[in-house]
Amino acid sequence: MKKYFSVLAVILVITLTSCTEEKKADIKFAESEFDFGTIKQGDKVNHTFSFENKGNDDLIITNAMGSCGCTVPEYPKEAVKPNAKADIKVSFNLC
């Protein structure tokens, strides 16, 4: 009887584990880079990076920053729901 109960318990744990899906966000960008081309000093250019949350949990962006002070991103402050799309707007000002 103990062997039967042990096997049944293991099968139950494996079944329950395989049925529960891990909740996580998964960000997928339409493009990962953009070439602004030749920019003259004093010019300000903008680009929008679109993305989608392909995960099964809310995507929360807590911070976004450029590689220098000339690049300023604007990102969504609210959670991006699963399968929802959003944008990160980037402004580049060649000082």
Backbone as JSON, one array per atom type, in Angstrom:
{
  "sequence": "MKKYFSVLAVILVITLTSCTEEKKADIKFAESEFDFGTIKQGDKVNHTFSFENKGNDDLIITNAMGSCGCTVPEYPKEAVKPNAKADIKVSFNLC",
  "N": [[0.82, -1.19, 0.0], [1.99, 1.25, 0.74], [3.87, 1.67, -1.31], [2.17, 2.06, -3.48], [0.86, 4.43, -2.7], [3.04, 6.22, -2.63], [3.89, 6.27, -5.32], [1.55, 7.26, -6.48], [1.47, 9.79, -5.25], [3.78, 10.99, -6.33], [3.1, 11.04, -9.06], [0.89, 12.74, -8.92], [2.12, 15.14, -8.04], [3.85, 15.68, -10.21], [1.95, 16.01, -12.23], [0.49, 18.25, -11.31], [2.54, 20.14, -11.26], [3.25, 20.3, -13.96], [0.95, 21.4, -14.98], [0.77, 23.95, -14.01], [1.66, 27.04, -15.13], [4.53, 29.04, -15.41], [4.49, 32.42, -14.48], [5.44, 35.14, -16.36], [6.81, 38.07, -17.87], [7.55, 38.94, -21.27], [9.41, 40.67, -23.39], [9.28, 41.79, -26.72], [10.78, 43.37, -29.33], [9.95, 45.26, -32.26], [11.99, 46.27, -33.78], [15.48, 46.4, -33.1], [17.39, 48.33, -33.28], [18.14, 51.62, -34.63], [19.1, 53.7, -37.25], [19.91, 56.97, -37.22], [21.14, 58.37, -39.16], [23.06, 60.99, -40.75], [23.53, 63.66, -38.61], [23.21, 67.06, -37.9], [24.91, 69.37, -35.75], [22.99, 70.61, -33.1], [20.6, 69.72, -34.12], [17.56, 67.98, -33.44], [16.35, 64.8, -33.24], [13.89, 62.21, -33.54], [12.66, 58.95, -32.66], [10.53, 56.09, -32.61], [10.36, 53.16, -30.81], [8.66, 50.25, -31.12], [7.08, 47.73, -29.18], [6.05, 44.49, -27.91], [4.38, 42.76, -25.31], [4.95, 39.57, -24.99], [4.66, 37.71, -23.06], [3.05, 36.05, -20.24], [2.38, 37.58, -18.11], [2.12, 40.81, -16.49], [4.13, 43.4, -17.9], [6.49, 45.46, -16.57], [8.21, 48.35, -16.87], [10.86, 49.66, -15.26], [12.93, 51.43, -15.54], [14.61, 53.29, -18.07], [17.28, 54.2, -20.11], [19.51, 56.21, -22.08], [22.66, 55.82, -23.84], [24.14, 58.07, -23.54], [23.93, 61.52, -22.4], [22.65, 62.84, -24.42], [20.65, 61.32, -25.47], [17.34, 60.66, -24.87], [14.98, 58.65, -23.47], [11.43, 57.97, -23.52], [9.27, 56.1, -21.77], [6.59, 53.69, -21.18], [4.87, 54.17, -18.16], [2.96, 52.74, -16.89], [1.81, 49.34, -16.37], [2.36, 46.97, -18.96], [0.13, 44.95, -20.39], [-0.22, 41.34, -20.93], [0.26, 40.33, -24.3], [-0.2, 42.87, -25.21], [0.62, 45.95, -26.93], [3.15, 48.52, -26.94], [5.07, 51.6, -26.79], [8.4, 52.93, -26.9], [9.63, 56.05, -26.87], [12.24, 57.81, -28.36], [14.39, 60.5, -28.09], [16.93, 62.29, -29.67], [19.38, 64.61, -29.22], [21.77, 66.39, -30.66], [24.07, 68.02, -29.15]],
  "CA": [[0.0, 0.0, 0.0], [2.87, 2.41, 0.79], [4.42, 1.87, -2.64], [1.1, 2.6, -4.3], [0.65, 5.82, -2.28], [4.22, 6.99, -3.04], [3.81, 6.42, -6.77], [0.41, 8.14, -6.72], [1.87, 11.13, -4.83], [4.73, 11.49, -7.32], [2.34, 11.32, -10.28], [0.08, 13.92, -8.64], [3.02, 16.3, -8.01], [4.29, 15.93, -11.59], [0.79, 16.51, -12.97], [0.21, 19.61, -10.86], [3.65, 20.99, -11.68], [3.2, 20.51, -15.4], [-0.25, 22.18, -15.3], [0.93, 25.35, -13.6], [2.58, 27.74, -16.01], [5.24, 30.13, -14.75], [4.05, 33.74, -14.93], [6.54, 36.05, -16.63], [6.69, 38.96, -19.01], [8.54, 38.67, -22.32], [9.37, 41.82, -24.29], [9.76, 41.56, -28.09], [10.81, 44.61, -30.08], [9.8, 45.18, -33.71], [13.36, 46.52, -34.26], [16.36, 46.57, -31.94], [18.25, 49.5, -33.48], [17.69, 52.55, -35.65], [20.17, 54.59, -37.69], [19.42, 58.32, -37.45], [21.86, 58.95, -40.29], [23.93, 62.13, -40.43], [22.81, 64.68, -37.85], [23.98, 68.28, -37.7], [24.89, 69.86, -34.39], [21.8, 71.4, -32.8], [19.4, 69.01, -34.59], [16.9, 67.05, -32.53], [15.64, 63.78, -34.01], [13.09, 61.3, -32.72], [12.28, 57.65, -33.21], [9.7, 55.3, -31.71], [10.57, 51.72, -30.81], [7.45, 49.54, -30.72], [7.31, 46.4, -28.63], [4.87, 43.77, -27.45], [4.59, 41.84, -24.2], [4.58, 38.23, -25.45], [4.59, 36.83, -21.91], [1.74, 35.8, -19.65], [2.27, 38.43, -16.93], [2.33, 42.23, -16.79], [5.5, 43.88, -18.12], [6.66, 46.75, -15.92], [9.53, 48.93, -17.13], [11.19, 50.51, -14.11], [13.91, 52.44, -15.93], [15.17, 53.23, -19.42], [18.21, 55.3, -20.28], [20.36, 56.17, -23.25], [24.08, 55.62, -23.57], [24.72, 59.37, -23.21], [22.94, 62.5, -22.03], [21.97, 63.36, -25.62], [19.57, 60.4, -25.81], [16.34, 60.66, -23.79], [13.83, 57.79, -23.77], [10.16, 58.08, -22.82], [8.73, 54.75, -21.76], [5.32, 53.6, -20.46], [5.01, 54.04, -16.7], [1.98, 51.75, -16.45], [2.11, 47.97, -16.79], [1.94, 46.54, -20.3], [-0.54, 43.66, -20.2], [0.17, 40.3, -21.88], [-0.16, 40.49, -25.69], [-0.44, 44.29, -25.52], [1.74, 46.65, -27.56], [3.46, 49.84, -26.4], [6.19, 52.26, -27.47], [9.43, 53.72, -26.23], [10.0, 57.16, -27.76], [13.61, 58.22, -28.09], [14.8, 61.78, -28.68], [18.38, 62.46, -29.69], [19.7, 66.01, -29.43], [23.21, 66.52, -30.82], [24.43, 69.3, -28.54]],
  "C": [[0.87, 1.26, 0.0], [3.46, 2.71, -0.58], [3.39, 2.53, -3.55], [0.88, 4.08, -3.98], [1.82, 6.7, -2.73], [4.19, 7.26, -4.54], [2.68, 7.39, -7.12], [0.76, 9.59, -6.35], [2.83, 11.75, -5.83], [4.01, 11.86, -8.61], [1.5, 12.59, -10.08], [0.94, 15.19, -8.65], [3.48, 16.65, -9.42], [3.15, 16.52, -12.4], [0.49, 17.95, -12.58], [1.3, 20.58, -11.3], [3.57, 21.28, -13.16], [1.98, 21.35, -15.82], [-0.1, 23.66, -14.93], [2.02, 25.98, -14.44], [3.22, 28.89, -15.26], [4.8, 31.46, -15.34], [5.28, 34.6, -15.13], [6.22, 36.9, -17.85], [7.79, 38.62, -20.01], [8.43, 39.78, -23.36], [9.99, 41.46, -25.64], [9.64, 42.87, -28.86], [10.63, 44.35, -31.57], [11.16, 45.41, -34.37], [14.23, 46.8, -33.04], [17.3, 47.76, -32.08], [17.69, 50.35, -34.61], [18.84, 53.49, -35.97], [19.56, 55.96, -38.01], [20.1, 58.97, -38.66], [22.76, 60.09, -39.84], [23.09, 63.22, -39.77], [23.74, 65.87, -37.67], [23.87, 68.72, -36.25], [23.7, 70.8, -34.2], [20.51, 70.75, -33.26], [18.87, 68.1, -33.49], [16.09, 66.09, -33.39], [14.95, 62.83, -33.05], [12.86, 59.99, -33.44], [11.46, 56.91, -32.15], [10.0, 53.83, -31.91], [9.31, 51.06, -30.29], [7.82, 48.16, -30.19], [5.99, 45.8, -28.19], [5.26, 42.88, -26.28], [4.05, 40.48, -24.64], [4.46, 37.24, -24.3], [3.17, 36.65, -21.41], [1.55, 36.57, -18.34], [2.52, 39.87, -17.33], [3.82, 42.54, -16.94], [5.59, 45.28, -17.52], [8.09, 47.22, -16.17], [9.81, 49.91, -16.0], [12.19, 51.6, -14.45], [14.32, 52.2, -17.38], [16.1, 54.42, -19.55], [19.04, 55.09, -21.52], [21.82, 55.99, -22.85], [24.79, 56.93, -23.25], [23.59, 60.34, -22.86], [22.17, 63.08, -23.2], [20.76, 62.53, -26.0], [18.61, 60.31, -24.63], [15.18, 59.76, -24.19], [12.61, 58.16, -22.94], [9.5, 56.71, -22.91], [7.43, 54.71, -20.96], [5.54, 53.39, -18.96], [4.02, 53.02, -16.14], [2.37, 50.37, -16.98], [1.59, 47.71, -18.19], [1.4, 45.11, -20.14], [-0.04, 42.62, -21.21], [-0.5, 40.5, -23.25], [-0.5, 41.92, -26.08], [0.83, 44.89, -26.13], [1.91, 48.01, -26.91], [4.68, 50.37, -27.14], [7.17, 52.86, -26.47], [9.86, 54.78, -27.23], [11.37, 57.66, -27.37], [13.87, 59.53, -28.83], [16.32, 61.88, -28.58], [18.66, 63.91, -30.07], [21.22, 66.15, -29.49], [23.6, 67.93, -30.36], [25.71, 69.88, -29.12]]
}
